[in-house]
Amino acid sequence: MKNGLSRRDFMRTTASAVTVAAVSSEPAVGAAPTVLTSRTVDPVVISDVSGIRFRNGGQVSAVEKAFEMITSGADVLDALVAGVNIPELDPEEMGIGYGGLPNAEGVVQLDSCCMHGARKWAGGVAALEGVRTPSLVAKAVMEYTDHHLLVGQGAQDFARSMGFEIEADLNTEQSRALWLEWKRRVDPQHYLDPTKRSQAGYEAALGMVRDGLIEESHLWGTINCNGIGPTGDICGVTTTSGLAWKIPGRTGDSPILGAGLYVDGAVGAAGSTGRGEANLFNLSSYLIVESMRRGLAPKDAGMEALRRIRSNTVENRLLNSRGLPNFNVRFFALNASGDCAGVSMYAAGETTYAVCTENGAAEVALEPLLSGSPSD
Ligand code: GLY
C-alpha cells in the first residue's frame, strides 16, 4: 500500500539533500543555500488489529496515539511505545500486557522489544512478571543499559530499579478463569505423561478456540507497531503475553531482535504476530528487512518470509490435512518511502491490519499467502 497522503506540508531542507533526515538547522560554512521543498516522507503508523480495536475504555487507539505524537514532533519510538501502552493496559486484550493469558502455572509472563532506526538502538525483555507495560521496560533497557535483552527475574529487578511498579499478579478475573478452564481440560487427573503433556496442552488450547472461549488471535496475541516520521525516522515495537498457557519461561519471537521485530533506519521495519516459534526459526522480521534492502516491496518481502516458513515447516505435528502449516503468522512491514503492507499465512482469521495516516486510522486488508484456515 502506498501511503497516499497529500504532500502539502513543507519543511526546511537544503537543495542538495536527498532526504530531509540529513538536514541540520545550522547551515555549515559552504553549504548549499537553504530552500523550501516538500518533505520526502509522509508519516505513517501500522500495526496488527490490536492497534485499532483495543482502546482501554478510551477514544484513541494505539496507531492514532502514535501518529498524533509523531506529527506533533515526538520521537517516533516514544510515540509507538505510548501507542502500544493502550492495548497493554487494556484488560480486554488478552494477548498483551495486563490481563494477558498466563502461562501453564497461571503466571502472566510478558515479552517485548523495540528498535530505534536512526539511533541504531534496541532493547528487550522476556518472561517479565509484574509490570503491565513491558514495552516501556524494553525501552528502558535500550536507553539505560549496554544490553539488548534482559530476562525473567533479572528483567523484573531492573524494572524495579528503574522505578516501575511491580504487581504481584497481572491476571484479571477473566484471564484466571480461562486458565482454570484450560487446566481442567489438560489436566483432569493431574499431569499427563510428560511426553504427551505439551501436545495435550496445545490441543486443549485449540479446543478452547474452537469452543469460542478465546479468539485464535489471543492464543499468540501480540501487537507489533511500526512507524515512520516526517524526517524519515523509522522505529518499531512488539509486545505480548506470548503463547497462552505456555511452559513457564517459554519465550517467543516478540522480544527477539530479528524474529518478532527488526528495524533498519535506512531500509524499513517489519514485525509479526502469530506462532513465535516459526519466526524464531526463520528470523522472519530480519529476513523481510533484508529483502526490502534488496529492493523488494514490503508486500513481496512479507510473502517471501511466509514462503520460507511454509517450506521450513515439515514436522507432522505442525501440518494440517493439506500438508500445510497448522498455525497462522502475520507480518507488518514498511519501507523508508513510507510504503507499507500486511500479509498473513492464511486468508481466514484476522483479515485486516491497522494503518494510520494523515487521513486517519483504518483497517486495511491483509494479503494472504494461502487460502482457507490453518485447521483445514
Ligand atoms: N508471537 C508471539 C509469541 O509467539 O509469543
mmCIF file of C-alpha atoms and ligand atoms in Angstrom:
data_model
loop_
_atom_site.group_PDB
_atom_site.id
_atom_site.type_symbol
_atom_site.label_atom_id
_atom_site.label_comp_id
_atom_site.label_asym_id
_atom_site.label_seq_id
_atom_site.Cartn_x
_atom_site.Cartn_y
_atom_site.Cartn_z
ATOM 1 C CA MET A 1 0.000 0.000 0.000
ATOM 2 C CA LYS A 2 1.315 3.415 -0.895
ATOM 3 C CA ASN A 3 0.906 5.915 1.880
ATOM 4 C CA GLY A 4 -1.483 8.159 -0.061
ATOM 5 C CA LEU A 5 -1.173 11.435 1.774
ATOM 6 C CA SER A 6 -1.218 14.866 0.232
ATOM 7 C CA ARG A 7 2.218 16.457 0.222
ATOM 8 C CA ARG A 8 1.073 19.823 1.376
ATOM 9 C CA ASP A 9 3.459 20.205 4.257
ATOM 10 C CA PHE A 10 6.761 21.843 3.689
ATOM 11 C CA MET A 11 9.880 21.940 5.706
ATOM 12 C CA ARG A 12 13.292 23.466 5.559
ATOM 13 C CA THR A 13 15.985 21.474 3.868
ATOM 14 C CA THR A 14 18.951 22.054 1.624
ATOM 15 C CA ALA A 15 18.886 21.975 -2.127
ATOM 16 C CA SER A 16 21.470 19.229 -2.236
ATOM 17 C CA ALA A 17 19.843 16.978 0.332
ATOM 18 C CA VAL A 18 18.374 13.741 -0.934
ATOM 19 C CA THR A 19 16.321 13.165 2.175
ATOM 20 C CA VAL A 20 15.302 15.563 4.858
ATOM 21 C CA ALA A 21 16.757 13.313 7.542
ATOM 22 C CA ALA A 22 20.220 14.732 6.999
ATOM 23 C CA VAL A 23 19.216 18.356 7.457
ATOM 24 C CA SER A 24 20.835 20.475 10.159
ATOM 25 C CA SER A 25 19.190 23.672 11.378
ATOM 26 C CA GLU A 26 22.651 25.337 11.418
ATOM 27 C CA PRO A 27 23.947 25.566 7.812
ATOM 28 C CA ALA A 28 27.618 24.644 7.602
ATOM 29 C CA VAL A 29 30.101 27.009 6.009
ATOM 30 C CA GLY A 30 29.978 26.471 2.255
ATOM 31 C CA ALA A 31 26.721 24.520 2.444
ATOM 32 C CA ALA A 32 24.129 24.860 -0.281
ATOM 33 C CA PRO A 33 21.589 27.632 0.302
ATOM 34 C CA THR A 34 18.554 26.718 2.355
ATOM 35 C CA VAL A 35 15.348 26.496 0.346
ATOM 36 C CA LEU A 36 11.830 25.300 0.945
ATOM 37 C CA THR A 37 10.978 21.968 -0.594
ATOM 38 C CA SER A 38 8.363 19.303 0.022
ATOM 39 C CA ARG A 39 9.314 16.667 2.576
ATOM 40 C CA THR A 40 10.128 13.256 1.225
ATOM 41 C CA VAL A 41 8.195 11.059 3.660
ATOM 42 C CA ASP A 42 4.660 11.310 4.928
ATOM 43 C CA PRO A 43 4.302 9.849 8.416
ATOM 44 C CA VAL A 44 2.541 6.521 8.741
ATOM 45 C CA VAL A 45 1.957 4.091 11.613
ATOM 46 C CA ILE A 46 0.971 0.449 11.079
ATOM 47 C CA SER A 47 0.100 -2.405 13.413
ATOM 48 C CA ASP A 48 -1.952 -5.563 13.685
ATOM 49 C CA VAL A 49 -5.627 -5.052 14.533
ATOM 50 C CA SER A 50 -4.994 -4.767 18.293
ATOM 51 C CA GLY A 51 -3.623 -1.336 17.455
ATOM 52 C CA ILE A 52 -7.009 -0.107 16.296
ATOM 53 C CA ARG A 53 -9.575 -2.278 18.123
ATOM 54 C CA PHE A 54 -8.429 -2.012 21.751
ATOM 55 C CA ARG A 55 -8.670 1.446 23.356
ATOM 56 C CA ASN A 56 -8.619 0.631 27.096
ATOM 57 C CA GLY A 57 -12.007 2.273 27.539
ATOM 58 C CA GLY A 58 -10.924 5.494 25.821
ATOM 59 C CA GLN A 59 -11.413 7.008 22.388
ATOM 60 C CA VAL A 60 -7.912 6.711 20.990
ATOM 61 C CA SER A 61 -6.298 3.607 19.507
ATOM 62 C CA ALA A 62 -2.588 2.761 19.520
ATOM 63 C CA VAL A 63 -1.980 3.770 15.906
ATOM 64 C CA GLU A 64 -3.867 7.052 16.367
ATOM 65 C CA LYS A 65 -1.981 7.895 19.547
ATOM 66 C CA ALA A 66 1.378 7.159 17.922
ATOM 67 C CA PHE A 67 0.525 9.082 14.757
ATOM 68 C CA GLU A 68 -0.694 12.100 16.703
ATOM 69 C CA MET A 69 2.525 12.171 18.751
ATOM 70 C CA ILE A 70 4.767 11.709 15.701
ATOM 71 C CA THR A 71 3.129 14.565 13.831
ATOM 72 C CA SER A 72 3.386 16.729 16.969
ATOM 73 C CA GLY A 73 7.154 16.288 16.922
ATOM 74 C CA ALA A 74 7.652 13.421 19.374
ATOM 75 C CA ASP A 75 10.409 10.884 18.883
ATOM 76 C CA VAL A 76 8.975 8.094 16.692
ATOM 77 C CA LEU A 77 9.790 5.300 19.158
ATOM 78 C CA ASP A 78 8.411 7.245 22.131
ATOM 79 C CA ALA A 79 5.209 7.653 20.131
ATOM 80 C CA LEU A 80 4.930 3.985 19.136
ATOM 81 C CA VAL A 81 5.519 2.819 22.716
ATOM 82 C CA ALA A 82 2.914 5.279 24.030
ATOM 83 C CA GLY A 83 0.579 3.804 21.422
ATOM 84 C CA VAL A 84 1.072 0.157 22.387
ATOM 85 C CA ASN A 85 0.703 1.065 26.073
ATOM 86 C CA ILE A 86 -3.022 1.376 25.299
ATOM 87 C CA PRO A 87 -3.640 -2.318 24.444
ATOM 88 C CA GLU A 88 -1.030 -3.360 27.036
ATOM 89 C CA LEU A 89 -3.139 -1.719 29.743
ATOM 90 C CA ASP A 90 -6.486 -2.830 28.298
ATOM 91 C CA PRO A 91 -7.757 -5.791 30.384
ATOM 92 C CA GLU A 92 -9.919 -6.935 27.481
ATOM 93 C CA GLU A 93 -6.909 -7.508 25.208
ATOM 94 C CA MET A 94 -5.972 -10.992 26.457
ATOM 95 C CA GLY A 95 -2.839 -11.394 24.364
ATOM 96 C CA ILE A 96 -0.880 -8.384 25.564
ATOM 97 C CA GLY A 97 0.214 -6.870 28.882
ATOM 98 C CA TYR A 98 -2.194 -6.647 31.840
ATOM 99 C CA GLY A 99 -4.802 -9.426 31.678
ATOM 100 C CA GLY A 100 -2.782 -11.358 29.070
ATOM 101 C CA LEU A 101 -3.389 -15.111 29.178
ATOM 102 C CA PRO A 102 -0.959 -16.610 31.704
ATOM 103 C CA ASN A 103 1.498 -19.489 31.443
ATOM 104 C CA ALA A 104 0.749 -23.097 32.413
ATOM 105 C CA GLU A 105 1.210 -22.255 36.099
ATOM 106 C CA GLY A 106 -1.190 -19.304 35.906
ATOM 107 C CA VAL A 107 1.514 -16.614 35.917
ATOM 108 C CA VAL A 108 1.426 -13.790 33.339
ATOM 109 C CA GLN A 109 4.875 -13.535 31.710
ATOM 110 C CA LEU A 110 5.397 -10.739 29.194
ATOM 111 C CA ASP A 111 7.824 -10.250 26.285
ATOM 112 C CA SER A 112 8.680 -7.106 24.328
ATOM 113 C CA CYS A 113 11.364 -5.440 22.276
ATOM 114 C CA CYS A 114 11.818 -2.160 20.470
ATOM 115 C CA MET A 115 14.245 -0.744 17.906
ATOM 116 C CA HIS A 116 15.156 2.819 17.024
ATOM 117 C CA GLY A 117 16.268 3.016 13.391
ATOM 118 C CA ALA A 118 18.023 6.379 13.449
ATOM 119 C CA ARG A 119 19.887 5.811 16.720
ATOM 120 C CA LYS A 120 20.578 2.162 15.958
ATOM 121 C CA TRP A 121 19.411 1.325 19.467
ATOM 122 C CA ALA A 122 17.473 -1.722 20.626
ATOM 123 C CA GLY A 123 16.189 -3.216 23.869
ATOM 124 C CA GLY A 124 14.064 -6.115 25.018
ATOM 125 C CA VAL A 125 12.677 -8.041 27.957
ATOM 126 C CA ALA A 126 11.496 -11.649 28.118
ATOM 127 C CA ALA A 127 9.446 -13.585 30.674
ATOM 128 C CA LEU A 128 8.940 -10.392 32.663
ATOM 129 C CA GLU A 129 6.434 -10.682 35.525
ATOM 130 C CA GLY A 130 4.592 -7.940 37.382
ATOM 131 C CA VAL A 131 4.859 -4.956 35.015
ATOM 132 C CA ARG A 132 1.825 -4.102 32.889
ATOM 133 C CA THR A 133 3.812 -2.316 30.179
ATOM 134 C CA PRO A 134 6.805 -4.447 29.144
ATOM 135 C CA SER A 135 7.389 -2.181 26.122
ATOM 136 C CA LEU A 136 8.409 0.626 28.488
ATOM 137 C CA VAL A 137 10.832 -1.694 30.279
ATOM 138 C CA ALA A 138 12.258 -2.782 26.895
ATOM 139 C CA LYS A 139 12.762 0.886 26.032
ATOM 140 C CA ALA A 140 14.482 1.449 29.386
ATOM 141 C CA VAL A 141 16.845 -1.479 28.645
ATOM 142 C CA MET A 142 17.591 0.251 25.346
ATOM 143 C CA GLU A 143 18.116 3.691 26.863
ATOM 144 C CA TYR A 144 19.834 2.945 30.167
ATOM 145 C CA THR A 145 21.928 -0.187 29.668
ATOM 146 C CA ASP A 146 24.652 -1.505 27.404
ATOM 147 C CA HIS A 147 22.491 -4.603 26.762
ATOM 148 C CA HIS A 148 19.802 -5.631 24.333
ATOM 149 C CA LEU A 149 17.866 -8.235 26.323
ATOM 150 C CA LEU A 150 17.071 -8.863 29.995
ATOM 151 C CA VAL A 151 15.019 -11.877 31.056
ATOM 152 C CA GLY A 152 12.969 -13.222 33.953
ATOM 153 C CA GLN A 153 13.889 -12.162 37.478
ATOM 154 C CA GLY A 154 16.734 -10.012 36.152
ATOM 155 C CA ALA A 155 14.316 -8.090 33.933
ATOM 156 C CA GLN A 156 11.984 -7.558 36.887
ATOM 157 C CA ASP A 157 14.807 -6.457 39.185
ATOM 158 C CA PHE A 158 15.904 -3.987 36.512
ATOM 159 C CA ALA A 159 12.336 -2.687 36.139
ATOM 160 C CA ARG A 160 12.067 -2.203 39.905
ATOM 161 C CA SER A 161 15.366 -0.354 39.956
ATOM 162 C CA MET A 162 14.087 1.947 37.213
ATOM 163 C CA GLY A 163 11.013 2.815 39.271
ATOM 164 C CA PHE A 164 8.400 0.621 37.592
ATOM 165 C CA GLU A 165 5.613 -0.617 39.841
ATOM 166 C CA ILE A 166 5.865 -4.396 40.351
ATOM 167 C CA GLU A 167 2.497 -6.062 40.879
ATOM 168 C CA ALA A 168 2.027 -9.480 42.444
ATOM 169 C CA ASP A 169 -0.329 -10.695 39.728
ATOM 170 C CA LEU A 170 -1.275 -9.354 36.279
ATOM 171 C CA ASN A 171 -4.240 -11.712 35.846
ATOM 172 C CA THR A 172 -7.740 -10.375 35.518
ATOM 173 C CA GLU A 173 -10.749 -12.375 36.664
ATOM 174 C CA GLN A 174 -11.267 -13.387 33.027
ATOM 175 C CA SER A 175 -7.698 -14.479 32.287
ATOM 176 C CA ARG A 176 -7.623 -16.510 35.514
ATOM 177 C CA ALA A 177 -10.990 -18.163 34.747
ATOM 178 C CA LEU A 178 -9.770 -19.154 31.274
ATOM 179 C CA TRP A 179 -6.544 -20.575 32.726
ATOM 180 C CA LEU A 180 -8.593 -22.667 35.167
ATOM 181 C CA GLU A 181 -10.707 -23.951 32.271
ATOM 182 C CA TRP A 182 -7.524 -24.859 30.371
ATOM 183 C CA LYS A 183 -6.201 -26.667 33.482
ATOM 184 C CA ARG A 184 -9.438 -28.581 33.742
ATOM 185 C CA ARG A 185 -9.176 -29.687 30.113
ATOM 186 C CA VAL A 186 -5.490 -30.558 30.044
ATOM 187 C CA ASP A 187 -5.066 -31.992 33.497
ATOM 188 C CA PRO A 188 -8.252 -33.635 34.703
ATOM 189 C CA GLN A 189 -6.342 -36.055 36.933
ATOM 190 C CA HIS A 190 -3.043 -34.308 37.466
ATOM 191 C CA TYR A 191 -0.408 -34.171 34.753
ATOM 192 C CA LEU A 192 -0.419 -36.492 31.780
ATOM 193 C CA ASP A 193 2.520 -38.498 30.543
ATOM 194 C CA PRO A 194 5.234 -35.800 30.272
ATOM 195 C CA THR A 195 5.984 -36.751 26.678
ATOM 196 C CA LYS A 196 2.362 -36.088 25.776
ATOM 197 C CA ARG A 197 1.749 -33.106 28.004
ATOM 198 C CA SER A 198 2.952 -30.338 25.748
ATOM 199 C CA GLN A 199 0.876 -31.588 22.803
ATOM 200 C CA ALA A 200 -2.110 -32.120 25.114
ATOM 201 C CA GLY A 201 -1.817 -28.522 26.297
ATOM 202 C CA TYR A 202 -1.747 -27.238 22.733
ATOM 203 C CA GLU A 203 -4.733 -29.407 21.779
ATOM 204 C CA ALA A 204 -6.673 -28.145 24.815
ATOM 205 C CA ALA A 205 -5.916 -24.546 23.822
ATOM 206 C CA LEU A 206 -7.067 -25.153 20.227
ATOM 207 C CA GLY A 207 -10.224 -26.764 21.625
ATOM 208 C CA MET A 208 -10.925 -23.606 23.590
ATOM 209 C CA VAL A 209 -10.574 -21.596 20.365
ATOM 210 C CA ARG A 210 -12.979 -23.995 18.604
ATOM 211 C CA ASP A 211 -15.428 -23.691 21.508
ATOM 212 C CA GLY A 212 -15.387 -19.911 21.198
ATOM 213 C CA LEU A 213 -13.850 -19.295 24.644
ATOM 214 C CA ILE A 214 -10.897 -17.364 23.233
ATOM 215 C CA GLU A 215 -10.048 -15.831 19.871
ATOM 216 C CA GLU A 216 -7.407 -17.643 17.827
ATOM 217 C CA SER A 217 -5.506 -14.357 17.800
ATOM 218 C CA HIS A 218 -5.282 -14.427 21.612
ATOM 219 C CA LEU A 219 -3.502 -17.769 21.609
ATOM 220 C CA TRP A 220 -0.391 -15.977 20.332
ATOM 221 C CA GLY A 221 -1.808 -12.495 20.951
ATOM 222 C CA THR A 222 0.703 -9.782 20.235
ATOM 223 C CA ILE A 223 0.902 -6.235 18.982
ATOM 224 C CA ASN A 224 3.574 -5.131 16.554
ATOM 225 C CA CYS A 225 3.558 -1.409 15.737
ATOM 226 C CA ASN A 226 5.942 0.288 13.277
ATOM 227 C CA GLY A 227 6.125 3.888 12.157
ATOM 228 C CA ILE A 228 7.985 6.444 10.104
ATOM 229 C CA GLY A 229 8.174 10.126 10.943
ATOM 230 C CA PRO A 230 8.329 13.219 8.733
ATOM 231 C CA THR A 231 12.130 13.257 8.773
ATOM 232 C CA GLY A 232 12.335 9.598 7.771
ATOM 233 C CA ASP A 233 12.979 8.143 11.255
ATOM 234 C CA ILE A 234 11.795 4.530 11.341
ATOM 235 C CA CYS A 235 11.113 2.655 14.587
ATOM 236 C CA GLY A 236 9.204 -0.378 15.801
ATOM 237 C CA VAL A 237 7.947 -2.133 18.912
ATOM 238 C CA THR A 238 6.432 -5.562 19.616
ATOM 239 C CA THR A 239 4.805 -6.583 22.901
ATOM 240 C CA THR A 240 2.928 -9.703 24.025
ATOM 241 C CA SER A 241 1.942 -12.074 26.786
ATOM 242 C CA GLY A 242 3.146 -14.816 24.457
ATOM 243 C CA LEU A 243 1.604 -18.190 23.811
ATOM 244 C CA ALA A 244 -1.339 -18.812 26.123
ATOM 245 C CA TRP A 245 -0.589 -21.422 28.829
ATOM 246 C CA LYS A 246 2.990 -21.815 27.679
ATOM 247 C CA ILE A 247 5.623 -23.729 29.634
ATOM 248 C CA PRO A 248 6.904 -21.189 32.190
ATOM 249 C CA GLY A 249 9.903 -19.385 30.758
ATOM 250 C CA ARG A 250 8.939 -20.113 27.163
ATOM 251 C CA THR A 251 9.976 -17.096 25.136
ATOM 252 C CA GLY A 252 8.580 -16.462 21.691
ATOM 253 C CA ASP A 253 9.658 -14.183 18.899
ATOM 254 C CA SER A 254 8.378 -10.898 20.304
ATOM 255 C CA PRO A 255 11.405 -9.928 22.441
ATOM 256 C CA ILE A 256 13.974 -11.285 19.982
ATOM 257 C CA LEU A 257 15.577 -8.838 17.561
ATOM 258 C CA GLY A 258 15.224 -10.150 14.023
ATOM 259 C CA ALA A 259 12.415 -12.582 14.922
ATOM 260 C CA GLY A 260 9.365 -10.604 16.129
ATOM 261 C CA LEU A 261 10.762 -7.215 15.102
ATOM 262 C CA TYR A 262 13.559 -5.755 13.039
ATOM 263 C CA VAL A 263 14.275 -2.173 12.060
ATOM 264 C CA ASP A 264 16.987 -0.729 9.855
ATOM 265 C CA GLY A 265 16.730 3.037 9.754
ATOM 266 C CA ALA A 266 17.848 3.195 6.121
ATOM 267 C CA VAL A 267 15.631 0.381 4.860
ATOM 268 C CA GLY A 268 12.453 -0.173 6.867
ATOM 269 C CA ALA A 269 10.763 -2.076 9.672
ATOM 270 C CA ALA A 270 8.992 -5.409 9.991
ATOM 271 C CA GLY A 271 7.299 -7.215 12.851
ATOM 272 C CA SER A 272 4.982 -10.103 13.455
ATOM 273 C CA THR A 273 2.105 -11.700 15.299
ATOM 274 C CA GLY A 274 1.243 -15.391 15.361
ATOM 275 C CA ARG A 275 3.285 -18.500 16.147
ATOM 276 C CA GLY A 276 6.547 -17.174 17.522
ATOM 277 C CA GLU A 277 8.473 -20.409 17.068
ATOM 278 C CA ALA A 278 8.145 -20.003 13.280
ATOM 279 C CA ASN A 279 9.766 -16.579 13.479
ATOM 280 C CA LEU A 280 12.485 -17.709 15.870
ATOM 281 C CA PHE A 281 13.448 -20.471 13.468
ATOM 282 C CA ASN A 282 13.359 -18.295 10.346
ATOM 283 C CA LEU A 283 14.358 -14.888 11.792
ATOM 284 C CA SER A 284 11.471 -13.651 9.702
ATOM 285 C CA SER A 285 11.499 -9.934 10.537
ATOM 286 C CA TYR A 286 15.196 -9.680 9.703
ATOM 287 C CA LEU A 287 14.548 -11.619 6.502
ATOM 288 C CA ILE A 288 11.838 -9.132 5.486
ATOM 289 C CA VAL A 289 14.020 -6.082 6.126
ATOM 290 C CA GLU A 290 16.895 -7.657 4.205
ATOM 291 C CA SER A 291 14.532 -8.451 1.333
ATOM 292 C CA MET A 292 13.424 -4.814 1.286
ATOM 293 C CA ARG A 293 17.101 -3.833 1.242
ATOM 294 C CA ARG A 294 17.415 -5.898 -1.956
ATOM 295 C CA GLY A 295 14.604 -3.817 -3.421
ATOM 296 C CA LEU A 296 11.512 -5.885 -2.730
ATOM 297 C CA ALA A 297 8.297 -4.019 -1.909
ATOM 298 C CA PRO A 298 7.017 -4.584 1.678
ATOM 299 C CA LYS A 299 4.294 -6.952 0.470
ATOM 300 C CA ASP A 300 6.675 -9.075 -1.613
ATOM 301 C CA ALA A 301 9.212 -9.166 1.223
ATOM 302 C CA GLY A 302 6.496 -10.339 3.630
ATOM 303 C CA MET A 303 5.349 -13.022 1.183
ATOM 304 C CA GLU A 304 8.918 -14.274 0.877
ATOM 305 C CA ALA A 305 9.077 -14.749 4.663
ATOM 306 C CA LEU A 306 5.746 -16.608 4.643
ATOM 307 C CA ARG A 307 7.018 -18.916 1.895
ATOM 308 C CA ARG A 308 10.211 -19.532 3.890
ATOM 309 C CA ILE A 309 8.143 -20.549 6.924
ATOM 310 C CA ARG A 310 5.943 -22.798 4.806
ATOM 311 C CA SER A 311 8.928 -24.610 3.308
ATOM 312 C CA ASN A 312 10.674 -24.966 6.681
ATOM 313 C CA THR A 313 7.578 -26.432 8.371
ATOM 314 C CA VAL A 314 7.967 -30.174 7.873
ATOM 315 C CA GLU A 315 7.085 -31.901 11.146
ATOM 316 C CA ASN A 316 3.774 -33.757 11.062
ATOM 317 C CA ARG A 317 2.612 -32.240 14.339
ATOM 318 C CA LEU A 318 2.828 -28.790 12.683
ATOM 319 C CA LEU A 319 0.998 -29.741 9.476
ATOM 320 C CA ASN A 320 -2.705 -29.805 8.673
ATOM 321 C CA SER A 321 -4.542 -32.287 6.460
ATOM 322 C CA ARG A 322 -3.361 -30.372 3.359
ATOM 323 C CA GLY A 323 0.277 -30.749 4.440
ATOM 324 C CA LEU A 324 0.491 -27.016 5.171
ATOM 325 C CA PRO A 325 1.371 -25.214 8.451
ATOM 326 C CA ASN A 326 -1.352 -25.703 11.072
ATOM 327 C CA PHE A 327 -0.736 -22.216 12.506
ATOM 328 C CA ASN A 328 -1.050 -18.643 11.360
ATOM 329 C CA VAL A 329 1.540 -15.894 11.270
ATOM 330 C CA ARG A 330 1.250 -12.286 10.095
ATOM 331 C CA PHE A 331 3.789 -9.607 9.138
ATOM 332 C CA PHE A 332 3.545 -5.817 9.093
ATOM 333 C CA ALA A 333 6.219 -4.077 7.061
ATOM 334 C CA LEU A 334 7.033 -0.572 5.954
ATOM 335 C CA ASN A 335 9.918 0.813 3.962
ATOM 336 C CA ALA A 336 11.836 4.081 4.007
ATOM 337 C CA SER A 337 9.471 5.601 1.426
ATOM 338 C CA GLY A 338 6.525 5.027 3.758
ATOM 339 C CA ASP A 339 5.067 2.199 1.641
ATOM 340 C CA CYS A 340 3.534 -0.490 3.842
ATOM 341 C CA ALA A 341 1.889 -3.897 3.737
ATOM 342 C CA GLY A 342 0.341 -6.523 5.983
ATOM 343 C CA VAL A 343 0.486 -10.188 4.992
ATOM 344 C CA SER A 344 -0.738 -13.398 6.618
ATOM 345 C CA MET A 345 -0.153 -17.104 6.089
ATOM 346 C CA TYR A 346 -3.907 -17.778 5.795
ATOM 347 C CA ALA A 347 -6.925 -15.958 4.409
ATOM 348 C CA ALA A 348 -9.100 -16.991 7.377
ATOM 349 C CA GLY A 349 -8.875 -15.498 10.869
ATOM 350 C CA GLU A 350 -7.698 -11.922 11.155
ATOM 351 C CA THR A 351 -8.156 -10.402 7.708
ATOM 352 C CA THR A 352 -7.055 -6.815 8.308
ATOM 353 C CA TYR A 353 -4.310 -4.708 9.849
ATOM 354 C CA ALA A 354 -4.270 -1.094 11.037
ATOM 355 C CA VAL A 355 -2.844 1.863 9.131
ATOM 356 C CA CYS A 356 -2.888 5.439 10.382
ATOM 357 C CA THR A 357 -2.032 8.344 8.101
ATOM 358 C CA GLU A 358 -2.987 11.977 7.883
ATOM 359 C CA ASN A 359 -6.367 10.695 6.669
ATOM 360 C CA GLY A 360 -6.988 8.877 9.952
ATOM 361 C CA ALA A 361 -6.867 5.263 11.087
ATOM 362 C CA ALA A 362 -8.330 2.446 9.015
ATOM 363 C CA GLU A 363 -8.336 -1.320 8.774
ATOM 364 C CA VAL A 364 -6.732 -2.451 5.523
ATOM 365 C CA ALA A 365 -6.884 -5.962 4.044
ATOM 366 C CA LEU A 366 -4.055 -8.379 4.821
ATOM 367 C CA GLU A 367 -2.671 -10.208 1.785
ATOM 368 C CA PRO A 368 -2.840 -13.961 2.458
ATOM 369 C CA LEU A 369 -0.365 -16.492 1.073
ATOM 370 C CA LEU A 370 -2.706 -19.480 1.416
ATOM 371 C CA SER A 371 -6.444 -19.961 1.135
ATOM 372 C CA GLY A 372 -8.595 -21.336 3.946
ATOM 373 C CA SER A 373 -7.524 -21.663 7.544
ATOM 374 C CA PRO A 374 -4.701 -23.366 9.452
ATOM 375 C CA SER A 375 -7.033 -26.166 10.566
ATOM 376 C CA ASP A 376 -8.373 -27.067 7.077
HETATM 377 N N1 GLY B 1 4.136 -14.092 18.584
HETATM 378 C C1 GLY B 1 4.008 -14.178 19.955
HETATM 379 C C2 GLY B 1 4.547 -15.411 20.540
HETATM 380 O O1 GLY B 1 4.595 -16.440 19.901
HETATM 381 O O2 GLY B 1 4.928 -15.377 21.699
#
